Amino acid sequence: MEDITRPEGLYRQVASRLRQEIDAGRYRPGDPLPSESRLCAHYGVSRQTVRQAVTVLASEGLVTTERGRGTFVRSAPLRLAFSRFSRDARHPGAGPFEAVCESLGIPGYGELVTVERRVADDDVATGLKVAVGSEVVYRRRYMHAGDPDAIVQIQEGHLPLDVVDGTPLAGAAKLTGGTYAALDAIGHGPATATEEVTARMADFTEQEIFRLKTGVPVIGVTRTTRDADGRIVELLLVTAAADRNVFVYNDLPID
C-alpha cells in the first residue's frame, strides 16, 4: 500500500500520483486505470476519495470514464501544424489528418457522413465569393483519432460545383491523398489559404458528438483556399474539440 499523507486533500494527492504515472507512461493512451477497489487498496483511501481523484483527472482531460467499462487514459491532443497542407508534407494515399495521426502512432481516419449538392446561402456565398443561390458541393466528415469511436473534429467543406462537377470531389468515394490532392488532380491545386480561428462554447449536439464534459469549448476554424489563379476552390468549416486539438502555425513571415 502506498502512503498518502493528510495535510493536503486526499483526493488531490491520489490525483497527483495517478497524474505522475500517466505522465511517466505507466498508463498509456487507451489503457484502463485500475478499478476503484484496487486504487482504494493501493492508496488506503475510500471509494469516494478515488472517485473525486478521477473527477479531477477527467476535468484536466487526462482520462475519460465510460459507464460499464471503466476509466481510460485519453490520447494527447493532436498537434496539427499548418505545414501539413504543403506538397512536401503530403503522404501517398493519406490525407493530411491521417498522415498526422500516423506520425503520432495513433489510428486516425475521416468518415464521410454527407456529400450532396446544395444552394449557397449568404454565408457560403460570401466565403466562396459566388452569387447567393449558386450550386456547391457540400462534404461533411467526422474525423476520428485514437479510439476509433472518438470524434475529434467535424469538417464541412463547400466547393463550387462548376469546379468539381463530374470529379471525385463530387462523389462519395474516398479521396486518395485528401481534398487538396484531388484539387491538384483536376487542375485547381491549392496555392494559398487563409484561416480564421474562433472559440465558443459547444452546443448540445457537439457535446454529444465529441462526448464533451460540460464547460469544454470548441475551436472553430474557417479555411478559405485559393488556386494559382486566385479562385476560391474550397470553404472549409472545422469544429474541433478544444481538449483534443492543438493548431500550430509555424514559420510565418514577419515583415
mmCIF file of N, CA and C in Angstrom, residues 19-105:
data_model
loop_
_atom_site.group_PDB
_atom_site.id
_atom_site.type_symbol
_atom_site.label_atom_id
_atom_site.label_comp_id
_atom_site.label_asym_id
_atom_site.label_seq_id
_atom_site.Cartn_x
_atom_site.Cartn_y
_atom_site.Cartn_z
ATOM 1 N N ARG A 19 -1.613 11.154 -11.931
ATOM 2 C CA ARG A 19 -1.139 12.039 -12.992
ATOM 3 C C ARG A 19 0.330 11.767 -13.298
ATOM 4 N N GLN A 20 1.136 11.616 -12.253
ATOM 5 C CA GLN A 20 2.557 11.327 -12.435
ATOM 6 C C GLN A 20 2.759 10.013 -13.187
ATOM 7 N N GLU A 21 1.953 9.011 -12.864
ATOM 8 C CA GLU A 21 2.094 7.718 -13.528
ATOM 9 C C GLU A 21 1.657 7.784 -14.989
ATOM 10 N N ILE A 22 0.643 8.601 -15.274
ATOM 11 C CA ILE A 22 0.231 8.800 -16.668
ATOM 12 C C ILE A 22 1.331 9.520 -17.430
ATOM 13 N N ASP A 23 1.883 10.589 -16.835
ATOM 14 C CA ASP A 23 2.946 11.350 -17.494
ATOM 15 C C ASP A 23 4.188 10.491 -17.725
ATOM 16 N N ALA A 24 4.452 9.571 -16.803
ATOM 17 C CA ALA A 24 5.639 8.714 -16.914
ATOM 18 C C ALA A 24 5.434 7.567 -17.900
ATOM 19 N N GLY A 25 4.213 7.395 -18.387
ATOM 20 C CA GLY A 25 3.949 6.353 -19.366
ATOM 21 C C GLY A 25 3.565 5.012 -18.790
ATOM 22 N N ARG A 26 3.374 4.952 -17.477
ATOM 23 C CA ARG A 26 2.923 3.678 -16.909
ATOM 24 C C ARG A 26 1.537 3.325 -17.432
ATOM 25 N N TYR A 27 0.701 4.335 -17.536
ATOM 26 C CA TYR A 27 -0.604 4.154 -18.163
ATOM 27 C C TYR A 27 -0.583 4.953 -19.462
ATOM 28 N N ARG A 28 -0.716 4.273 -20.584
ATOM 29 C CA ARG A 28 -0.614 4.901 -21.893
ATOM 30 C C ARG A 28 -2.009 5.204 -22.443
ATOM 31 N N PRO A 29 -2.089 6.071 -23.471
ATOM 32 C CA PRO A 29 -3.398 6.369 -24.053
ATOM 33 C C PRO A 29 -4.157 5.100 -24.420
ATOM 34 N N GLY A 30 -5.407 5.048 -23.971
ATOM 35 C CA GLY A 30 -6.242 3.882 -24.221
ATOM 36 C C GLY A 30 -6.212 2.850 -23.123
ATOM 37 N N ASP A 31 -5.196 2.936 -22.237
ATOM 38 C CA ASP A 31 -5.108 1.972 -21.135
ATOM 39 C C ASP A 31 -6.168 2.270 -20.078
ATOM 40 N N PRO A 32 -6.712 1.237 -19.442
ATOM 41 C CA PRO A 32 -7.633 1.467 -18.322
ATOM 42 C C PRO A 32 -6.860 1.740 -17.042
ATOM 43 N N LEU A 33 -7.401 2.601 -16.196
ATOM 44 C CA LEU A 33 -6.859 2.733 -14.848
ATOM 45 C C LEU A 33 -7.313 1.522 -14.029
ATOM 46 N N PRO A 34 -6.598 1.216 -12.953
ATOM 47 C CA PRO A 34 -7.053 0.130 -12.083
ATOM 48 C C PRO A 34 -8.467 0.415 -11.574
ATOM 49 N N SER A 35 -9.162 -0.628 -11.192
ATOM 50 C CA SER A 35 -10.523 -0.485 -10.683
ATOM 51 C C SER A 35 -10.536 0.327 -9.392
ATOM 52 N N GLU A 36 -11.714 0.828 -9.036
ATOM 53 C CA GLU A 36 -11.845 1.594 -7.790
ATOM 54 C C GLU A 36 -11.353 0.789 -6.599
ATOM 55 N N SER A 37 -11.719 -0.477 -6.543
ATOM 56 C CA SER A 37 -11.326 -1.289 -5.383
ATOM 57 C C SER A 37 -9.813 -1.444 -5.303
ATOM 58 N N ARG A 38 -9.160 -1.598 -6.446
ATOM 59 C CA ARG A 38 -7.701 -1.729 -6.439
ATOM 60 C C ARG A 38 -7.035 -0.423 -6.031
ATOM 61 N N LEU A 39 -7.563 0.705 -6.524
ATOM 62 C CA LEU A 39 -6.999 2.002 -6.143
ATOM 63 C C LEU A 39 -7.226 2.270 -4.658
ATOM 64 N N CYS A 40 -8.387 1.896 -4.152
ATOM 65 C CA CYS A 40 -8.649 2.063 -2.713
ATOM 66 C C CYS A 40 -7.631 1.281 -1.891
ATOM 67 N N ALA A 41 -7.384 0.040 -2.289
ATOM 68 C CA ALA A 41 -6.437 -0.791 -1.549
ATOM 69 C C ALA A 41 -5.013 -0.267 -1.686
ATOM 70 N N HIS A 42 -4.668 0.216 -2.879
ATOM 71 C CA HIS A 42 -3.301 0.684 -3.128
ATOM 72 C C HIS A 42 -2.976 1.930 -2.315
ATOM 73 N N TYR A 43 -3.933 2.864 -2.251
ATOM 74 C CA TYR A 43 -3.674 4.130 -1.565
ATOM 75 C C TYR A 43 -4.241 4.167 -0.148
ATOM 76 N N GLY A 44 -5.024 3.175 0.235
ATOM 77 C CA GLY A 44 -5.596 3.161 1.575
ATOM 78 C C GLY A 44 -6.611 4.257 1.797
ATOM 79 N N VAL A 45 -7.435 4.497 0.778
ATOM 80 C CA VAL A 45 -8.436 5.562 0.866
ATOM 81 C C VAL A 45 -9.802 4.978 0.516
ATOM 82 N N SER A 46 -10.836 5.805 0.680
ATOM 83 C CA SER A 46 -12.203 5.362 0.415
ATOM 84 C C SER A 46 -12.535 5.458 -1.078
ATOM 85 N N ARG A 47 -13.642 4.816 -1.458
ATOM 86 C CA ARG A 47 -14.113 4.909 -2.840
ATOM 87 C C ARG A 47 -14.448 6.353 -3.214
ATOM 88 N N GLN A 48 -15.030 7.090 -2.277
ATOM 89 C CA GLN A 48 -15.372 8.482 -2.555
ATOM 90 C C GLN A 48 -14.126 9.289 -2.887
ATOM 91 N N THR A 49 -13.032 9.039 -2.178
ATOM 92 C CA THR A 49 -11.776 9.743 -2.448
ATOM 93 C C THR A 49 -11.258 9.401 -3.839
ATOM 94 N N VAL A 50 -11.309 8.122 -4.196
ATOM 95 C CA VAL A 50 -10.860 7.698 -5.526
ATOM 96 C C VAL A 50 -11.724 8.345 -6.607
ATOM 97 N N ARG A 51 -13.027 8.383 -6.396
ATOM 98 C CA ARG A 51 -13.917 8.979 -7.394
ATOM 99 C C ARG A 51 -13.632 10.467 -7.568
ATOM 100 N N GLN A 52 -13.361 11.158 -6.464
ATOM 101 C CA GLN A 52 -13.017 12.582 -6.561
ATOM 102 C C GLN A 52 -11.708 12.768 -7.316
ATOM 103 N N ALA A 53 -10.743 11.892 -7.083
ATOM 104 C CA ALA A 53 -9.459 11.987 -7.781
ATOM 105 C C ALA A 53 -9.641 11.784 -9.281
ATOM 106 N N VAL A 54 -10.449 10.803 -9.648
ATOM 107 C CA VAL A 54 -10.704 10.539 -11.063
ATOM 108 C C VAL A 54 -11.437 11.713 -11.705
ATOM 109 N N THR A 55 -12.344 12.341 -10.954
ATOM 110 C CA THR A 55 -13.050 13.515 -11.467
ATOM 111 C C THR A 55 -12.074 14.643 -11.778
ATOM 112 N N VAL A 56 -11.072 14.830 -10.920
ATOM 113 C CA VAL A 56 -10.044 15.847 -11.166
ATOM 114 C C VAL A 56 -9.309 15.550 -12.468
ATOM 115 N N LEU A 57 -8.889 14.303 -12.649
ATOM 116 C CA LEU A 57 -8.156 13.934 -13.860
ATOM 117 C C LEU A 57 -9.026 14.086 -15.102
ATOM 118 N N ALA A 58 -10.308 13.765 -14.974
ATOM 119 C CA ALA A 58 -11.218 13.916 -16.109
ATOM 120 C C ALA A 58 -11.388 15.385 -16.476
ATOM 121 N N SER A 59 -11.451 16.257 -15.462
ATOM 122 C CA SER A 59 -11.600 17.694 -15.726
ATOM 123 C C SER A 59 -10.371 18.267 -16.410
ATOM 124 N N GLU A 60 -9.219 17.614 -16.239
ATOM 125 C CA GLU A 60 -7.977 18.040 -16.889
ATOM 126 C C GLU A 60 -7.814 17.422 -18.273
ATOM 127 N N GLY A 61 -8.755 16.576 -18.661
ATOM 128 C CA GLY A 61 -8.681 15.946 -19.974
ATOM 129 C C GLY A 61 -7.728 14.774 -20.054
ATOM 130 N N LEU A 62 -7.291 14.261 -18.904
ATOM 131 C CA LEU A 62 -6.330 13.154 -18.910
ATOM 132 C C LEU A 62 -7.004 11.797 -19.029
ATOM 133 N N VAL A 63 -8.215 11.669 -18.511
ATOM 134 C CA VAL A 63 -8.919 10.388 -18.548
ATOM 135 C C VAL A 63 -10.371 10.618 -18.934
ATOM 136 N N THR A 64 -11.014 9.549 -19.329
ATOM 137 C CA THR A 64 -12.445 9.584 -19.601
ATOM 138 C C THR A 64 -13.085 8.353 -18.980
ATOM 139 N N THR A 65 -14.252 8.526 -18.409
ATOM 140 C CA THR A 65 -14.949 7.426 -17.754
ATOM 141 C C THR A 65 -16.136 7.000 -18.599
ATOM 142 N N GLU A 66 -16.223 5.710 -18.869
ATOM 143 C CA GLU A 66 -17.311 5.158 -19.670
ATOM 144 C C GLU A 66 -18.126 4.201 -18.809
ATOM 145 N N ARG A 67 -19.413 4.459 -18.748
ATOM 146 C CA ARG A 67 -20.298 3.658 -17.903
ATOM 147 C C ARG A 67 -20.219 2.175 -18.290
ATOM 148 N N GLY A 68 -19.973 1.354 -17.313
ATOM 149 C CA GLY A 68 -19.919 -0.080 -17.545
ATOM 150 C C GLY A 68 -18.587 -0.599 -18.039
ATOM 151 N N ARG A 69 -17.672 0.313 -18.390
ATOM 152 C CA ARG A 69 -16.370 -0.121 -18.914
ATOM 153 C C ARG A 69 -15.220 0.256 -17.999
ATOM 154 N N GLY A 70 -15.284 1.454 -17.417
ATOM 155 C CA GLY A 70 -14.210 1.884 -16.539
ATOM 156 C C GLY A 70 -13.659 3.235 -16.937
ATOM 157 N N THR A 71 -12.456 3.537 -16.439
ATOM 158 C CA THR A 71 -11.794 4.816 -16.699
ATOM 159 C C THR A 71 -10.559 4.563 -17.547
ATOM 160 N N PHE A 72 -10.412 5.355 -18.624
ATOM 161 C CA PHE A 72 -9.341 5.134 -19.583
ATOM 162 C C PHE A 72 -8.522 6.407 -19.778
ATOM 163 N N VAL A 73 -7.234 6.230 -20.031
ATOM 164 C CA VAL A 73 -6.348 7.356 -20.315
ATOM 165 C C VAL A 73 -6.656 7.875 -21.713
ATOM 166 N N ARG A 74 -6.803 9.181 -21.825
ATOM 167 C CA ARG A 74 -7.104 9.783 -23.121
ATOM 168 C C ARG A 74 -5.829 10.008 -23.911
ATOM 169 N N SER A 75 -5.966 10.034 -25.229
ATOM 170 C CA SER A 75 -4.835 10.356 -26.088
ATOM 171 C C SER A 75 -4.458 11.817 -25.906
ATOM 172 N N ALA A 76 -3.178 12.119 -26.115
ATOM 173 C CA ALA A 76 -2.732 13.510 -26.063
ATOM 174 C C ALA A 76 -3.394 14.286 -27.199
ATOM 175 N N PRO A 77 -3.594 15.599 -27.043
ATOM 176 C CA PRO A 77 -4.194 16.384 -28.121
ATOM 177 C C PRO A 77 -3.387 16.275 -29.407
ATOM 178 N N LEU A 78 -4.086 16.283 -30.541
ATOM 179 C CA LEU A 78 -3.418 16.269 -31.834
ATOM 180 C C LEU A 78 -2.755 17.612 -32.076
ATOM 181 N N ARG A 79 -1.489 17.595 -32.480
ATOM 182 C CA ARG A 79 -0.794 18.820 -32.872
ATOM 183 C C ARG A 79 -0.856 18.912 -34.392
ATOM 184 N N LEU A 80 -1.668 19.837 -34.874
ATOM 185 C CA LEU A 80 -1.935 19.955 -36.300
ATOM 186 C C LEU A 80 -1.256 21.205 -36.836
ATOM 187 N N ALA A 81 -0.073 21.017 -37.426
ATOM 188 C CA ALA A 81 0.687 22.142 -37.967
ATOM 189 C C ALA A 81 0.109 22.553 -39.315
ATOM 190 N N PHE A 82 0.089 23.857 -39.584
ATOM 191 C CA PHE A 82 -0.436 24.342 -40.861
ATOM 192 C C PHE A 82 0.375 23.781 -42.024
ATOM 193 N N SER A 83 1.661 23.475 -41.775
ATOM 194 C CA SER A 83 2.534 22.944 -42.824
ATOM 195 C C SER A 83 2.077 21.578 -43.325
ATOM 196 N N ARG A 84 1.110 20.945 -42.633
ATOM 197 C CA ARG A 84 0.647 19.628 -43.069
ATOM 198 C C ARG A 84 -0.024 19.683 -44.434
ATOM 199 N N PHE A 85 -0.395 20.894 -44.891
ATOM 200 C CA PHE A 85 -1.059 21.018 -46.184
ATOM 201 C C PHE A 85 -0.080 21.223 -47.337
ATOM 202 N N SER A 86 1.198 21.428 -47.041
ATOM 203 C CA SER A 86 2.164 21.673 -48.111
ATOM 204 C C SER A 86 2.357 20.413 -48.948
ATOM 205 N N ARG A 87 2.779 20.600 -50.190
ATOM 206 C CA ARG A 87 3.019 19.443 -51.059
ATOM 207 C C ARG A 87 4.116 18.551 -50.498
ATOM 208 N N ASP A 88 5.126 19.166 -49.890
ATOM 209 C CA ASP A 88 6.237 18.380 -49.346
ATOM 210 C C ASP A 88 5.779 17.455 -48.223
ATOM 211 N N ALA A 89 4.718 17.859 -47.517
ATOM 212 C CA ALA A 89 4.252 17.079 -46.366
ATOM 213 C C ALA A 89 3.209 16.037 -46.742
ATOM 214 N N ARG A 90 2.788 16.032 -47.990
ATOM 215 C CA ARG A 90 1.727 15.104 -48.377
ATOM 216 C C ARG A 90 2.218 13.663 -48.331
ATOM 217 N N HIS A 91 1.319 12.814 -47.914
ATOM 218 C CA HIS A 91 1.630 11.400 -47.699
ATOM 219 C C HIS A 91 0.890 10.581 -48.746
ATOM 220 N N PRO A 92 1.604 9.706 -49.474
ATOM 221 C CA PRO A 92 0.932 8.919 -50.515
ATOM 222 C C PRO A 92 -0.254 8.131 -49.963
ATOM 223 N N GLY A 93 -1.416 8.390 -50.534
ATOM 224 C CA GLY A 93 -2.596 7.625 -50.158
ATOM 225 C C GLY A 93 -3.321 8.108 -48.928
ATOM 226 N N ALA A 94 -2.755 9.056 -48.190
ATOM 227 C CA ALA A 94 -3.388 9.526 -46.953
ATOM 228 C C ALA A 94 -3.570 11.035 -47.002
ATOM 229 N N GLY A 95 -4.677 11.509 -46.439
ATOM 230 C CA GLY A 95 -4.886 12.938 -46.318
ATOM 231 C C GLY A 95 -4.061 13.512 -45.188
ATOM 232 N N PRO A 96 -4.028 14.856 -45.053
ATOM 233 C CA PRO A 96 -3.217 15.483 -44.001
ATOM 234 C C PRO A 96 -3.558 15.001 -42.603
ATOM 235 N N PHE A 97 -4.844 14.841 -42.298
ATOM 236 C CA PHE A 97 -5.246 14.405 -40.961
ATOM 237 C C PHE A 97 -4.730 13.000 -40.679
ATOM 238 N N GLU A 98 -4.938 12.082 -41.622
ATOM 239 C CA GLU A 98 -4.479 10.708 -41.435
ATOM 240 C C GLU A 98 -2.965 10.649 -41.296
ATOM 241 N N ALA A 99 -2.258 11.487 -42.079
ATOM 242 C CA ALA A 99 -0.797 11.493 -42.023
ATOM 243 C C ALA A 99 -0.295 11.955 -40.658
ATOM 244 N N VAL A 100 -0.961 12.967 -40.074
ATOM 245 C CA VAL A 100 -0.573 13.432 -38.740
ATOM 246 C C VAL A 100 -0.783 12.322 -37.720
ATOM 247 N N CYS A 101 -1.926 11.660 -37.782
ATOM 248 C CA CYS A 101 -2.197 10.570 -36.838
ATOM 249 C C CYS A 101 -1.159 9.468 -36.981
ATOM 250 N N GLU A 102 -0.808 9.135 -38.212
ATOM 251 C CA GLU A 102 0.196 8.087 -38.439
ATOM 252 C C GLU A 102 1.536 8.482 -37.836
ATOM 253 N N SER A 103 1.905 9.768 -37.985
ATOM 254 C CA SER A 103 3.188 10.224 -37.436
ATOM 255 C C SER A 103 3.209 10.158 -35.914
ATOM 256 N N LEU A 104 2.024 10.243 -35.294
ATOM 257 C CA LEU A 104 1.913 10.169 -33.835
ATOM 258 C C LEU A 104 1.734 8.736 -33.343
ATOM 259 N N GLY A 105 1.613 7.808 -34.283
ATOM 260 C CA GLY A 105 1.464 6.411 -33.900
ATOM 261 C C GLY A 105 0.088 6.049 -33.382
#
